[in-house]
mmCIF file of C-alpha atoms and ligand atoms in Angstrom:
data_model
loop_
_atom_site.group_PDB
_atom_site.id
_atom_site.type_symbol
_atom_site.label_atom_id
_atom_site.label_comp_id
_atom_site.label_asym_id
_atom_site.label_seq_id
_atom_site.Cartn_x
_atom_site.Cartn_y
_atom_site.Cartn_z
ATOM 1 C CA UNK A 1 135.939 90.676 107.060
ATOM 2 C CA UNK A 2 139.617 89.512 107.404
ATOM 3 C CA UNK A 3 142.516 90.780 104.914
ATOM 4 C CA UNK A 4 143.146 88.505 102.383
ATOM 5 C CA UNK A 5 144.913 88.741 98.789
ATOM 6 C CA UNK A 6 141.669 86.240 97.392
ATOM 7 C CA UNK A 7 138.712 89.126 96.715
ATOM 8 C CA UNK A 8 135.282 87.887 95.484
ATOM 9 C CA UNK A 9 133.480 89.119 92.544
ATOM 10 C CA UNK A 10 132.452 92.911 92.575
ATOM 11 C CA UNK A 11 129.045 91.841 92.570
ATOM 12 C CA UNK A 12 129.609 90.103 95.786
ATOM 13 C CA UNK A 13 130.996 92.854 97.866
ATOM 14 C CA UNK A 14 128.663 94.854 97.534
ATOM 15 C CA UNK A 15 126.038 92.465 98.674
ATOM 16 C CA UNK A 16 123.876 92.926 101.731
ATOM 17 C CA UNK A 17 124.435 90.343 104.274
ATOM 18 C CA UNK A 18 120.978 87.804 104.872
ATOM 19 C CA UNK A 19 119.850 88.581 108.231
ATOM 20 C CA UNK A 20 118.266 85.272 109.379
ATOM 21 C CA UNK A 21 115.377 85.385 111.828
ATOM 22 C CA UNK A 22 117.295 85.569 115.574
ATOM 23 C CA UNK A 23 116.395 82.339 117.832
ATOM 24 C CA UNK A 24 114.791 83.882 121.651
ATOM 25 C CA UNK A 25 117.551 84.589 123.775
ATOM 26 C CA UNK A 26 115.998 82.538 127.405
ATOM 27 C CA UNK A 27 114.373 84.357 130.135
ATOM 28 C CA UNK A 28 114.256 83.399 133.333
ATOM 29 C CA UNK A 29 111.147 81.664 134.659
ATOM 30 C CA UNK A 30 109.305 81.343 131.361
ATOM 31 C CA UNK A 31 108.903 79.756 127.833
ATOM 32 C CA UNK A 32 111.148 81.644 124.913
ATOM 33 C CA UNK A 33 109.038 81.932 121.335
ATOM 34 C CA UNK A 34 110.813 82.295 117.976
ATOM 35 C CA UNK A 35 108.196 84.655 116.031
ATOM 36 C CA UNK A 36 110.854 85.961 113.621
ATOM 37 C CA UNK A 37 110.885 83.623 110.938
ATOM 38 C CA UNK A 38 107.979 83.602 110.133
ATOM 39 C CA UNK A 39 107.790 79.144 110.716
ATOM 40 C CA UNK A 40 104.959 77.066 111.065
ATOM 41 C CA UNK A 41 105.312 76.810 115.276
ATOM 42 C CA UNK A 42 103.303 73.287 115.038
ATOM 43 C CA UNK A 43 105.762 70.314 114.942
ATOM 44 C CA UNK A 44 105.748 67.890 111.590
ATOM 45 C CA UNK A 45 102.279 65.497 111.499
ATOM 46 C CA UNK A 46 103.114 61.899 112.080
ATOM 47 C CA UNK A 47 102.584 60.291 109.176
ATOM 48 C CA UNK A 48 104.877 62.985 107.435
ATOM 49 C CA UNK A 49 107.606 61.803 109.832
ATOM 50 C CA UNK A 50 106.991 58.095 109.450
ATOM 51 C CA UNK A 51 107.376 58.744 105.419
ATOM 52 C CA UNK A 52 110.478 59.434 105.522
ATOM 53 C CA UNK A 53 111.247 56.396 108.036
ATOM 54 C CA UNK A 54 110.353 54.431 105.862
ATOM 55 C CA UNK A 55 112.836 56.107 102.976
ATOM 56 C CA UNK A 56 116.102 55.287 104.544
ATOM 57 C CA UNK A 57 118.042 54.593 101.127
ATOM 58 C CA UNK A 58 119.635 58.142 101.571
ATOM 59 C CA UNK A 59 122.716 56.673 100.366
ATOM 60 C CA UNK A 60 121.007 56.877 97.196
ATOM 61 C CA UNK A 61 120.526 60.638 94.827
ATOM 62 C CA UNK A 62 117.083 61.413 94.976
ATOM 63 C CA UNK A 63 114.656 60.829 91.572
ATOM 64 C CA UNK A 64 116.502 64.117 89.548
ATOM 65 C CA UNK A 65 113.380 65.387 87.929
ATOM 66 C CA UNK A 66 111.831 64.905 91.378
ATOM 67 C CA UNK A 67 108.865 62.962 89.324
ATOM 68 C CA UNK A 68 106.615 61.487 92.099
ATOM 69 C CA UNK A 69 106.700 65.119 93.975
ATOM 70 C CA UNK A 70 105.881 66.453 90.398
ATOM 71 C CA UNK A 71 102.937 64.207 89.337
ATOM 72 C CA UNK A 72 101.824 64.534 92.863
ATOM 73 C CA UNK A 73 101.544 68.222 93.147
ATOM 74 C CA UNK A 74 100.073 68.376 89.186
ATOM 75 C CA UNK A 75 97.268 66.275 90.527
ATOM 76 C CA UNK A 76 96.820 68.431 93.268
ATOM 77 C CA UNK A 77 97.300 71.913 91.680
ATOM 78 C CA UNK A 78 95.753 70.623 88.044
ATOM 79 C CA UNK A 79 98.472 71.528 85.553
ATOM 80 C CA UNK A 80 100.909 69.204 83.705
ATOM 81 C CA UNK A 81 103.385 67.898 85.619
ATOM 82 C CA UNK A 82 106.050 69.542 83.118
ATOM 83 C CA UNK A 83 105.034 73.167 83.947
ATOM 84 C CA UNK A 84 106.681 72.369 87.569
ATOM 85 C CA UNK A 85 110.455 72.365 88.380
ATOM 86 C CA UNK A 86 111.193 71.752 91.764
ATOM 87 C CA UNK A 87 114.172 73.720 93.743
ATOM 88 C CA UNK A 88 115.800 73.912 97.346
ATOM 89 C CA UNK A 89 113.061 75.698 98.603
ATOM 90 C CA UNK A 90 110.963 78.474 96.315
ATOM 91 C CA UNK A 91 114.238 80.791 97.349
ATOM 92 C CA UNK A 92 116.278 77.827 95.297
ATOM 93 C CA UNK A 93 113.149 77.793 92.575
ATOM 94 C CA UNK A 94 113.497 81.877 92.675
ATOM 95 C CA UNK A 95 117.374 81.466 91.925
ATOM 96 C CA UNK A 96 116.762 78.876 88.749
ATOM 97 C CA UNK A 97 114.681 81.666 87.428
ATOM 98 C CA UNK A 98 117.301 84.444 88.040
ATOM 99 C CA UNK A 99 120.135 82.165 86.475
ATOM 100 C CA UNK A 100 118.167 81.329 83.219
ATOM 101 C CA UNK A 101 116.277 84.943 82.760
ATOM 102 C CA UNK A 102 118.850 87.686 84.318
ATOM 103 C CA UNK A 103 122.256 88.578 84.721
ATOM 104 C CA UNK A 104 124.490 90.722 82.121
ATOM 105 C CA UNK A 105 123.859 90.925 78.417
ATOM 106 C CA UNK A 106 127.597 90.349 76.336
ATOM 107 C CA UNK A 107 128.494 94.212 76.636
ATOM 108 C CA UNK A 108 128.745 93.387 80.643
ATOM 109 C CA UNK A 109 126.076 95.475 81.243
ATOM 110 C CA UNK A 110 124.001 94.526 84.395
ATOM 111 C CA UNK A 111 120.265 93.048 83.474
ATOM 112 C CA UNK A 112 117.420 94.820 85.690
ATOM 113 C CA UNK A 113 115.141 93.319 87.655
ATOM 114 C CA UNK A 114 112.686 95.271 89.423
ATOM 115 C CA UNK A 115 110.228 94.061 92.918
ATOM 116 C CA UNK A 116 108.682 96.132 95.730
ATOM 117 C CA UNK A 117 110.604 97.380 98.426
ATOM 118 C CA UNK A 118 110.573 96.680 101.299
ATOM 119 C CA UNK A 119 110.005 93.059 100.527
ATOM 120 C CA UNK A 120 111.614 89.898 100.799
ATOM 121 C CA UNK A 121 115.398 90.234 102.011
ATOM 122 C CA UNK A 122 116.736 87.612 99.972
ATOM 123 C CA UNK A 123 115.820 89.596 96.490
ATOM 124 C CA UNK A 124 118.527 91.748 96.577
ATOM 125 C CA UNK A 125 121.290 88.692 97.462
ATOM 126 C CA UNK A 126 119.719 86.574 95.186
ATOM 127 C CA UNK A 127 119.707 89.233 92.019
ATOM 128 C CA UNK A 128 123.150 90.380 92.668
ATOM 129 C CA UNK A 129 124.259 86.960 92.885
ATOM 130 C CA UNK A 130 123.104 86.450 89.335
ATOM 131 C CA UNK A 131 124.660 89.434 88.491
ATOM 132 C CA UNK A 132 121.861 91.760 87.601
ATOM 133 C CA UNK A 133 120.969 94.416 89.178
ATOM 134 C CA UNK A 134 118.064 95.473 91.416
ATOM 135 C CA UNK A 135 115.224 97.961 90.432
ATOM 136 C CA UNK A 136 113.729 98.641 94.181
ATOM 137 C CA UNK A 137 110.533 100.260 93.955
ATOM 138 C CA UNK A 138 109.262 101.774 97.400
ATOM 139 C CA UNK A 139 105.939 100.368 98.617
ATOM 140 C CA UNK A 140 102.436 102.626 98.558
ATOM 141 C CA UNK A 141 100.374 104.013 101.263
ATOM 142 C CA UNK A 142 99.413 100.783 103.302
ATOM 143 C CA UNK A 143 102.675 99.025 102.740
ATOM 144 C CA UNK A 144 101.517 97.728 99.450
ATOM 145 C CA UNK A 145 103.091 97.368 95.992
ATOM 146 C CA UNK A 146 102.834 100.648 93.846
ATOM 147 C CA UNK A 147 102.066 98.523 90.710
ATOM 148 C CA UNK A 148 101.678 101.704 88.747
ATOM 149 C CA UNK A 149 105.628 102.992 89.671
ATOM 150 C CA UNK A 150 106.929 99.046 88.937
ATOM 151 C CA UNK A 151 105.318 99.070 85.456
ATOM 152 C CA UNK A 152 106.878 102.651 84.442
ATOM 153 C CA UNK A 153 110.225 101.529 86.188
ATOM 154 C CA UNK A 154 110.575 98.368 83.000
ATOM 155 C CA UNK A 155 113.449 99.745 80.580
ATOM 156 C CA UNK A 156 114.804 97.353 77.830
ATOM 157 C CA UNK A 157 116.882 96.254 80.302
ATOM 158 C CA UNK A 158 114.183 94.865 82.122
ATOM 159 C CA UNK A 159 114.119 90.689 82.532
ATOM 160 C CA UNK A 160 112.458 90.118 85.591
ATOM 161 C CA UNK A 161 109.877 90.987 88.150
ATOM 162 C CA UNK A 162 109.066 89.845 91.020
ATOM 163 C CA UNK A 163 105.325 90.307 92.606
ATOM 164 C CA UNK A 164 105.049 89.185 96.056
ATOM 165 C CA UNK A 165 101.779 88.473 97.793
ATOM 166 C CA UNK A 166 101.368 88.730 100.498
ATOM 167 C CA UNK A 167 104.057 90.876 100.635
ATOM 168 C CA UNK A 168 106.800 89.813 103.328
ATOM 169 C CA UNK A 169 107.449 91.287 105.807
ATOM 170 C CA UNK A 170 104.695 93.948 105.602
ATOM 171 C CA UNK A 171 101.127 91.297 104.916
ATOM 172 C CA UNK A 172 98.862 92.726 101.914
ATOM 173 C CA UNK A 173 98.182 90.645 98.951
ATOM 174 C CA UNK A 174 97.612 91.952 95.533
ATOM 175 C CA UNK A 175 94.543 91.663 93.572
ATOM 176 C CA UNK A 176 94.020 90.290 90.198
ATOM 177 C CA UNK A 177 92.163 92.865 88.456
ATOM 178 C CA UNK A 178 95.579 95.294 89.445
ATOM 179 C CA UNK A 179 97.862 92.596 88.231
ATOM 180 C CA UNK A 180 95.979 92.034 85.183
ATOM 181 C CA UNK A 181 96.617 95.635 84.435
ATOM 182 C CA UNK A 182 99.885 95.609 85.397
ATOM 183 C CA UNK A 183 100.587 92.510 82.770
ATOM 184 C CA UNK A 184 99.074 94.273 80.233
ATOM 185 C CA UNK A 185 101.573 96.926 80.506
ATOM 186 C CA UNK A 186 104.074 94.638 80.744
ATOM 187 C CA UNK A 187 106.034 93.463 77.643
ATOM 188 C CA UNK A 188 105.667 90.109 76.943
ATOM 189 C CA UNK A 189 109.513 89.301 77.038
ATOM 190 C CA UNK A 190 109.386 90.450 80.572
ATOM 191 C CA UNK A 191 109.323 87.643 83.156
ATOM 192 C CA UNK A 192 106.796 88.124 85.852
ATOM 193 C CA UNK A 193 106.950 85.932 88.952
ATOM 194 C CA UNK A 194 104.077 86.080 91.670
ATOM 195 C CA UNK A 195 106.078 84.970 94.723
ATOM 196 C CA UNK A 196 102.833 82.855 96.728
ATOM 197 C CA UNK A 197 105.001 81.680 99.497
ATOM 198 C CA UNK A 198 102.379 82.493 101.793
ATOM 199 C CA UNK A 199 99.312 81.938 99.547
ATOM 200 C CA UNK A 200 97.615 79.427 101.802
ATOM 201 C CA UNK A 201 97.087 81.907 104.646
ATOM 202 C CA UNK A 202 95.146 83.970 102.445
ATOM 203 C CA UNK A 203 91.491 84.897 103.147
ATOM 204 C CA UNK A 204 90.799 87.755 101.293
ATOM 205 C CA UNK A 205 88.626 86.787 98.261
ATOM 206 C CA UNK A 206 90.054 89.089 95.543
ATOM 207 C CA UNK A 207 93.356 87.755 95.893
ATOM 208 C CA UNK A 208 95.293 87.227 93.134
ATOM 209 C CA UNK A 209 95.467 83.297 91.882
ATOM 210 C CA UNK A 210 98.716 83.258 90.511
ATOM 211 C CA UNK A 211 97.893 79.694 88.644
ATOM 212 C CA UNK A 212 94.961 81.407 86.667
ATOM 213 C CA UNK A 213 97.556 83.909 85.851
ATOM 214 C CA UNK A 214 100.211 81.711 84.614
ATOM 215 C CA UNK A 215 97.778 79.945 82.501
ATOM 216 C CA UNK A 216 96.688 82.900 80.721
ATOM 217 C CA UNK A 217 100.057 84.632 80.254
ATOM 218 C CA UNK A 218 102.763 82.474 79.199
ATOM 219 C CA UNK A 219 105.700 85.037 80.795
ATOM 220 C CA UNK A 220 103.936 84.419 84.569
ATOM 221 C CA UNK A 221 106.057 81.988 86.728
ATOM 222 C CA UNK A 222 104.543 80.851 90.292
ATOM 223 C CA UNK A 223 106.473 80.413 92.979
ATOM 224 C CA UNK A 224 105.557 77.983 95.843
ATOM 225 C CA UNK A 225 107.132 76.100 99.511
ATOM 226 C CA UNK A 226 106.442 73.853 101.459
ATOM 227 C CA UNK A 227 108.668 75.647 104.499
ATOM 228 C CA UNK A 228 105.312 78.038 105.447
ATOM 229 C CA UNK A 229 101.999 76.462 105.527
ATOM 230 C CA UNK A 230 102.999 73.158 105.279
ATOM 231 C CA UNK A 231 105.455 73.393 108.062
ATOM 232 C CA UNK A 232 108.665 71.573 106.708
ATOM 233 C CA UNK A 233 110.812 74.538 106.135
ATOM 234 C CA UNK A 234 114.169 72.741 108.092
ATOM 235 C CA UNK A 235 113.740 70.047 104.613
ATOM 236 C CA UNK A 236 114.012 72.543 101.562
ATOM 237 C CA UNK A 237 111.348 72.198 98.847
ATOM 238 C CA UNK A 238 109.722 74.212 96.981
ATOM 239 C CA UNK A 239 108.529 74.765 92.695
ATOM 240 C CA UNK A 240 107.942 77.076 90.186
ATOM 241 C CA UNK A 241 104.488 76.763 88.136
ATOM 242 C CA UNK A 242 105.271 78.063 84.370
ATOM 243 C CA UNK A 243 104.549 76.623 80.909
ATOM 244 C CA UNK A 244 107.185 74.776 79.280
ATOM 245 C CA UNK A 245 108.296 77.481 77.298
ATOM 246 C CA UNK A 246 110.083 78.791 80.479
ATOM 247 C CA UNK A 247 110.441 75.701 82.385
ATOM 248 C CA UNK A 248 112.645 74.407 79.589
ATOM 249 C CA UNK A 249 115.576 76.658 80.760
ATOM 250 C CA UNK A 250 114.359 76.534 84.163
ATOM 251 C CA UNK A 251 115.564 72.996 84.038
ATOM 252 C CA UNK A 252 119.078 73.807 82.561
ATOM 253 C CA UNK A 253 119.778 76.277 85.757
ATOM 254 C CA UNK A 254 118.207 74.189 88.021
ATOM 255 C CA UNK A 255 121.066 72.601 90.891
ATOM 256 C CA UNK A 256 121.126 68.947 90.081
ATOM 257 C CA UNK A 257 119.093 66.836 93.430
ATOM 258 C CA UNK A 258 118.461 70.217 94.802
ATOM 259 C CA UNK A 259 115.410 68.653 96.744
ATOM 260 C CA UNK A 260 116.528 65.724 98.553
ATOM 261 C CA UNK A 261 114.802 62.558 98.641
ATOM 262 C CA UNK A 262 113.444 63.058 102.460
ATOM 263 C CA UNK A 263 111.764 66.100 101.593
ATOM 264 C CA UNK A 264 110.089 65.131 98.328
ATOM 265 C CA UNK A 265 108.969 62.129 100.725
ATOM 266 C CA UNK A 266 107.408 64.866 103.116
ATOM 267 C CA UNK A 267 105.923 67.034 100.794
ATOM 268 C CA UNK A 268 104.074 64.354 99.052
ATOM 269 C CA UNK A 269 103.072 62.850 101.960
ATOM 270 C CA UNK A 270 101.767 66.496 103.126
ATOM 271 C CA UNK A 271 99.723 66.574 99.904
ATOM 272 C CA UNK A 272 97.834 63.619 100.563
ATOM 273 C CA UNK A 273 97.489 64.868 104.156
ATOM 274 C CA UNK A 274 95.952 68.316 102.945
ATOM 275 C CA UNK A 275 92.901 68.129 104.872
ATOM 276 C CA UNK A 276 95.174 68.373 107.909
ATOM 277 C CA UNK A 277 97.112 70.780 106.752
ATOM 278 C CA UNK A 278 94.193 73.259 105.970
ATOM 279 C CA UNK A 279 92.989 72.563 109.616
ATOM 280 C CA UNK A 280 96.368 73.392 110.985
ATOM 281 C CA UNK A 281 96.459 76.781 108.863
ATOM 282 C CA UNK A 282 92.825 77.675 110.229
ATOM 283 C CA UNK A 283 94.148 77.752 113.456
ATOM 284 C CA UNK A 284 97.077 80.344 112.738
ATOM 285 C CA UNK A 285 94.158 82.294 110.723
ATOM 286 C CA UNK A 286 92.153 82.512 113.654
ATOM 287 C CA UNK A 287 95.294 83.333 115.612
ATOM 288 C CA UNK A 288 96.608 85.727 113.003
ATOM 289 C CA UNK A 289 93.021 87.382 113.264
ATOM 290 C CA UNK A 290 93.173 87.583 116.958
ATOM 291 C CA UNK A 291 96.709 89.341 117.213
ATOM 292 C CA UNK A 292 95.454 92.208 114.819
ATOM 293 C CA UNK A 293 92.278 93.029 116.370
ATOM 294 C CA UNK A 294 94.121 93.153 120.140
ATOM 295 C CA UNK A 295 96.736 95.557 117.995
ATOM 296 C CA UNK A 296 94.268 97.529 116.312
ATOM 297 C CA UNK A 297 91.993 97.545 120.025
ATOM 298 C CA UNK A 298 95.526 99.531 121.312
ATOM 299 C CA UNK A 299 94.508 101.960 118.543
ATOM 300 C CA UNK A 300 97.732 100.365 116.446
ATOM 301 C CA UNK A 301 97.719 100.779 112.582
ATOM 302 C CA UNK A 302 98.320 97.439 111.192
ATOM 303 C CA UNK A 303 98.631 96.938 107.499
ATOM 304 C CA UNK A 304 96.417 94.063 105.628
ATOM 305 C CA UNK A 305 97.719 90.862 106.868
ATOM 306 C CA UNK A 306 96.888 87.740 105.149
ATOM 307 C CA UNK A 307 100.351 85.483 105.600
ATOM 308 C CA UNK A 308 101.487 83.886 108.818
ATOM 309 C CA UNK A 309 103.192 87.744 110.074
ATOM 310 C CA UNK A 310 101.925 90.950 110.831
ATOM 311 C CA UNK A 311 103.854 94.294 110.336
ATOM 312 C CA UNK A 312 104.506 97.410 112.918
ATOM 313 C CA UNK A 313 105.497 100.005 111.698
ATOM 314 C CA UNK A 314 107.799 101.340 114.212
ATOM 315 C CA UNK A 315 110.015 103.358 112.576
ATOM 316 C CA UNK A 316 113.299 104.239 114.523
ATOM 317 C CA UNK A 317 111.449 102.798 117.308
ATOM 318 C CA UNK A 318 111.872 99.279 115.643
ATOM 319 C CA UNK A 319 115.071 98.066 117.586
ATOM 320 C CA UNK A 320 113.254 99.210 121.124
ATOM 321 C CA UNK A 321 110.830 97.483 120.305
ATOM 322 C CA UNK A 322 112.311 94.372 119.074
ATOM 323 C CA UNK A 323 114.825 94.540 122.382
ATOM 324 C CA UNK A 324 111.883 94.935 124.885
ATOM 325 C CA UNK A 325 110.140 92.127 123.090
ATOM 326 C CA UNK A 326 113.199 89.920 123.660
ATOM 327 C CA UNK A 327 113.009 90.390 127.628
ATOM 328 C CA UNK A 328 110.169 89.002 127.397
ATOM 329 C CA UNK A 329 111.006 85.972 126.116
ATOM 330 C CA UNK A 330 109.995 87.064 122.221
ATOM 331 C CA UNK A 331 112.536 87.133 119.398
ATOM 332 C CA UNK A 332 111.029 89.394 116.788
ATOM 333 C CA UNK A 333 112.484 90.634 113.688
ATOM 334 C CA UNK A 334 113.024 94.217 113.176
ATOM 335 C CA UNK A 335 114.178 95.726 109.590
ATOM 336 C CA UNK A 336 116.602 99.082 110.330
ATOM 337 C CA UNK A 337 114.583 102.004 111.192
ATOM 338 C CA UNK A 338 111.389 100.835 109.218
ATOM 339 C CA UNK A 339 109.611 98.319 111.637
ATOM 340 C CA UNK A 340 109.155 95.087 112.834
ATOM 341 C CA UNK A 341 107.605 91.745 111.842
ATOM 342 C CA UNK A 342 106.179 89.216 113.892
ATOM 343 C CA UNK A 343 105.181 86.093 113.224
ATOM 344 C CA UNK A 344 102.088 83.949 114.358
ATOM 345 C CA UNK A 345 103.404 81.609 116.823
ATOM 346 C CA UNK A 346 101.825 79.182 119.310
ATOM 347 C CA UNK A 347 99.028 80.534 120.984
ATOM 348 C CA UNK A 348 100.909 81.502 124.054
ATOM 349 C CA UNK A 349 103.165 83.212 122.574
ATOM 350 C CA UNK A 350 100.906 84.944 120.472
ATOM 351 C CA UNK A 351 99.046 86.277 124.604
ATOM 352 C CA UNK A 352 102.686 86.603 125.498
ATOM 353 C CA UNK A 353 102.759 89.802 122.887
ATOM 354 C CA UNK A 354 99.770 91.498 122.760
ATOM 355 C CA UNK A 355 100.410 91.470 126.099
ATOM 356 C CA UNK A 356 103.796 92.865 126.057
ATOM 357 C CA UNK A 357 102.178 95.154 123.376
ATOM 358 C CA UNK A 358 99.632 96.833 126.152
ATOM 359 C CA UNK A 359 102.644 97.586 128.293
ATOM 360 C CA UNK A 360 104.913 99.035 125.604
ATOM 361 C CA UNK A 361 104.478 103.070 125.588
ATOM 362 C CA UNK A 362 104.840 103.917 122.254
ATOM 363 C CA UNK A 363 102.651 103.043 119.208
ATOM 364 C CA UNK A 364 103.754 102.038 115.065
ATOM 365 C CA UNK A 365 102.803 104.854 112.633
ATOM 366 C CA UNK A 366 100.525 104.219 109.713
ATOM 367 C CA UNK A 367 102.398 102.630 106.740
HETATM 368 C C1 LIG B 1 109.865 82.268 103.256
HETATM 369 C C2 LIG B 1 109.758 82.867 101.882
HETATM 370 C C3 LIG B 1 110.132 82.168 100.758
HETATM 371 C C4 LIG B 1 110.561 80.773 100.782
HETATM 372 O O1 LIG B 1 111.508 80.282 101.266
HETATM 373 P P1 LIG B 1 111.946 78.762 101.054
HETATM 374 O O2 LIG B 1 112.078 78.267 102.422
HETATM 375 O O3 LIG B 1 113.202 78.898 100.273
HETATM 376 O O4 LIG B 1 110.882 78.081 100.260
HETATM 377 C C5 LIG B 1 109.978 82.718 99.516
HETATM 378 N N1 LIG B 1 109.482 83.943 99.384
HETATM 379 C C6 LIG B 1 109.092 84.647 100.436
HETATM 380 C C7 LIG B 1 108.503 85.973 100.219
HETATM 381 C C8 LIG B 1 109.236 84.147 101.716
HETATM 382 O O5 LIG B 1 108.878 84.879 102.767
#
């Protein structure tokens, strides 16, 4: 970065930088695919487009409690519309909760808040922005949380953590009886989100159900979007599902209009429209399903994967990979030395790589 005599906030510095999903660079004499995003790759329905045609008074804030979009999605999920608070996506839902729950207690000390690792790249950002610090604790045999190591890494300095299943970027889900455990080991002043961005993709029947959770434990806190499933992640929406002893301060971090008035439109539009969407995410199932069987056919490990990715494990192989990928017309998204993701894209694209995958010479490791 260039000199100048302005300097951030420690905090900020020492930051990692957000490494967005790279578009496909185009190759000659064929279609590009964007599977590093991990995006719905069907366009919007319709009817969601026409709903917000028909809401042109943008000159106008949108409704700042979000109310319709509220009472909507308590009708759909069956909880009281005041155990939801709405954000710029989950990611702007995620950072009310950080706000309200971490940062540093009035010695200055740094608050701790602990999640899996590797997991979701925006964590880290997102904690350090609120001026706490981050507990990492290394994933398990299988790429999956090591619930056991999280619960013995709470101190008193513990605020927050953050459960994320299916687990992005490597695919398993956790299970309740596990989380149960893990809640009961918990203490109660501890905040425990279950990040469900990717819940609807789920197939596997012992899943946790992060509502049931949140109604039995009163520090749980859901988080939803509508950017995955739902396919409207250019719009920014997304919620939190708590009881109103959290969602109280939710509220008072919450960014004022954070979800604008043309995606509250959309989303509750998509809710009435769920039978569509379910179809939709059957589809990318049945794709998902197909792209790990051809994998594991090439004798490939592949961890769990029950969101819209799956996970290769390629080790310091991960930027070949990713760069031989991109010749053929398939941005991917590879994390360091420790492997790639790739999303479920159209079905072409989706041939496109397990064909590429046949041809490539060298094979992920188990996770
Ligand atoms: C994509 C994603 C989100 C959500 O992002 P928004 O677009 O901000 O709703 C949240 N958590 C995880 C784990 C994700 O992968």
């Amino acid at each position: 970065m260039s000199e100048s005599s302005v300097h951030p906030r420690a905090a900020l510095g020492r930051l990692p930088r957000y490494a967005a999903g790279k578009p496909p660079v185009a190759v000659a004499g064929m279609e590009s695919f964007k599977l590093s995003s991990n995006e719905n790759p069907l366009p919007p329905l319709p009817e969601v487009l026409e709903s917000m045609a028909k809401h042109p008074e943008i000159n106008r804030y949108p409704d700042p409690t979000a109310a319709p979009l509220r009472a909507a999605l308590a009708d759909f999920l069956d909880v009281p519309a005041e155990d939801i608070v709405t954000g710029g996506g989950s990611l702007g839902a995620l950072n009310q909760i950080l706000a309200a729950f971490s940062g540093a207690n009035d010695g200055g000390e740094p608050d701790e808040v602990i999640y899996a690792w590797r997991s979701f790249e925006a964590y880290p950002i997102s904690v350090g922005l609120a001026g706490a610090r981050s507990i990492q604790v290394p994933l398990t045999s299988g790429a999956r949380h090591d619930l056991e190591a999280m619960a013995a890494a709470v101190t008193d300095r513990t605020k927050i953590v953050i459960l994320c299943t299916p687990n992005n970027p490597t695919g398993p889900v956790l299970h309740t009886a596990e989380v149960e455990e893990f809640l009961a080991k918990v203490p109660e002043d501890v905040v425990v989100v279950i990040d469900e961005a990717y819940v609807e993709f789920v197939t596997d029947a012992d899943a946790v159900k992060g509502l049931e959770l949140y109604r039995k434990y009163p520090n749980v806190i859901v988080l939803r979007t509508f950017s995955k499933a739902y396919g409207l992640a250019g719009l920014r929406v997304g919620y939190s599902v708590s009881q109103p002893e959290l969602t109280q301060y939710l509220r008072v971090a919450a960014v004022p209009f954070a979800a604008s008035s043309l995606a509250q439109h959309a989303a509750i539009k998509s809710l009435e429209l769920y039978p569509k969407i379910v179809e939709r995410v059957q589809s990318l199932v049945r794709e998902r399903e197909r792209v790990v069987a051809g994998l594991r056919e090439l004798g490939w490990p592949v961890p769990d994967a029950q969101g819209n990715f799956v996970w290769l494990n390629f080790g310091q192989d991960s930027s070949d990979f990713a760069a031989q990928a991109e010749g053929q017309g398939l941005s991917v998204r590879p994390f360091g030395n420790e492997g790639v993701r790739v999303s479920i894209g159209e079905v072409e694209a989706n041939s496109r790589f397990l064909q590429f995958c046949q041809g490539y010479t060298k094979a992920p490791a188990a996770s």
